[in-house]
DNA sequence: GCATATGTGTTATATTATAACTCGTCAATA
DNA sequence: TATTGACGAGTTATAATATAACACATATGC
């Protein structure tokens, strides 16, 4: 039985992105899982790719491709857009990162390998992004599609608003 | 009581975008409704704005800002990006059009004035976009957000796939 | 009629994303 | 071991999407 998607896989914290937690620890766990999964899949987690995932994992924010690129360039990797885009594309294809279309940005997947299709809650104040449990939402979406005979291949469900902390501060 | 969101407001056809229907008629109705609503709201449906809505209403596809711009320019309106973007922004703000982020494009709203937050089903084969009934999906999304204390301000729910007709053809 | 707000058009530029080619590395193989 | 072929990374160049800022006209409210 898969564990609760709304909790940290390791420490069990709820609403991972927005809750205070030992982030270094959480990032480390996710990175390790991603590397193991890549290995299993015969995909090569090269230095750039790993570094990009690490960058995304540094916090729970969504970063634009050019933000990532800037970091890479500063660290001696290539400094042209394709370098960042290709690594990000690899991560997304393998489920190690998500593309958040609302903000033209990318965020590390917190539950790699769990074959989920999450909804994203994006705090407009602090920019943090949470992957919320999506099963009921997906079910409703599938039902709506099925009702008119539409077959869904990929979908994105994204919400902009305020996280608990920022709402409290306001 | 509001009528069924999944049916043409006028002719009652289900799954408007994908169903065969008298589109000229459907477009005309929607345009008329939008103009009346703009009037009520004290918003000015100027020639460019009206024309852009007409262009979007010519079919049920999502059009990029530059596609719209090209049409406008050919008809003697301005030919610089802001002309299109501003008209589109106006239409979106007033609920006469929707922005479909997945494809960086805009589509006419088929149910203006009904205060809905629809789900978009985008056929990757024929490019048609349907606004599906969203209430259950929104409810599930709200529940997911509420569970972690996140307050949603705006959200987008978009799915890419195949419409009944294109699936039948394949 | 006058002042103001709003809308249109313009120039210029920012931001996001991809095409196409080159080179190096590594692994499988002859 | 030398060869080849796949893949990845780097580059140049350009495409596609979007906005800032200003000039001018026109509509609206007084």
Short mmCIF file of N, CA and C in Angstrom, two decimals, chain A residues 55 64-81 83-84:
data_model
loop_
_atom_site.label_atom_id
_atom_site.label_comp_id
_atom_site.label_asym_id
_atom_site.label_seq_id
_atom_site.Cartn_x
_atom_site.Cartn_y
_atom_site.Cartn_z
N UNK A 55 19.47 21.57 -7.30
CA UNK A 55 19.09 22.98 -7.26
C UNK A 55 17.59 23.12 -6.99
N UNK A 64 12.46 29.02 -12.65
CA UNK A 64 12.44 29.14 -14.10
C UNK A 64 13.70 28.52 -14.69
N UNK A 65 13.62 28.14 -15.95
CA UNK A 65 14.76 27.51 -16.61
C UNK A 65 15.98 28.42 -16.57
N UNK A 66 15.74 29.72 -16.69
CA UNK A 66 16.87 30.64 -16.71
C UNK A 66 17.47 30.86 -15.33
N UNK A 67 16.67 30.67 -14.30
CA UNK A 67 17.22 30.71 -12.94
C UNK A 67 18.17 29.54 -12.75
N UNK A 68 17.69 28.39 -13.19
CA UNK A 68 18.52 27.19 -13.08
C UNK A 68 19.80 27.37 -13.89
N UNK A 69 19.63 27.89 -15.10
CA UNK A 69 20.77 28.07 -15.98
C UNK A 69 21.84 28.95 -15.34
N UNK A 70 21.37 30.01 -14.71
CA UNK A 70 22.31 30.93 -14.07
C UNK A 70 23.14 30.22 -13.01
N UNK A 71 22.45 29.38 -12.24
CA UNK A 71 23.16 28.62 -11.22
C UNK A 71 24.18 27.68 -11.85
N UNK A 72 23.75 27.00 -12.90
CA UNK A 72 24.64 26.06 -13.57
C UNK A 72 25.87 26.77 -14.11
N UNK A 73 25.63 27.88 -14.79
CA UNK A 73 26.73 28.62 -15.40
C UNK A 73 27.74 29.03 -14.35
N UNK A 74 27.21 29.50 -13.21
CA UNK A 74 28.09 29.95 -12.12
C UNK A 74 28.94 28.80 -11.58
N UNK A 75 28.49 27.59 -11.83
CA UNK A 75 29.21 26.44 -11.29
C UNK A 75 30.05 25.75 -12.36
N UNK A 76 30.19 26.38 -13.50
CA UNK A 76 31.08 25.84 -14.52
C UNK A 76 30.42 24.96 -15.56
N UNK A 77 29.12 24.80 -15.48
CA UNK A 77 28.44 24.07 -16.56
C UNK A 77 28.18 25.03 -17.71
N UNK A 78 27.61 24.53 -18.78
CA UNK A 78 27.32 25.38 -19.93
C UNK A 78 26.42 26.53 -19.53
N UNK A 79 26.48 27.60 -20.30
CA UNK A 79 25.66 28.75 -19.92
C UNK A 79 24.66 29.13 -21.01
N UNK A 80 24.29 28.16 -21.81
CA UNK A 80 23.30 28.43 -22.85
C UNK A 80 22.00 27.68 -22.51
N UNK A 81 20.86 28.29 -22.88
CA UNK A 81 19.55 27.74 -22.49
C UNK A 81 19.39 26.24 -22.66
N UNK A 83 21.20 23.83 -22.20
CA UNK A 83 21.79 23.07 -21.10
C UNK A 83 20.76 22.89 -19.99
N UNK A 84 20.11 23.97 -19.62
CA UNK A 84 19.11 23.89 -18.56
C UNK A 84 17.86 23.17 -19.04
#
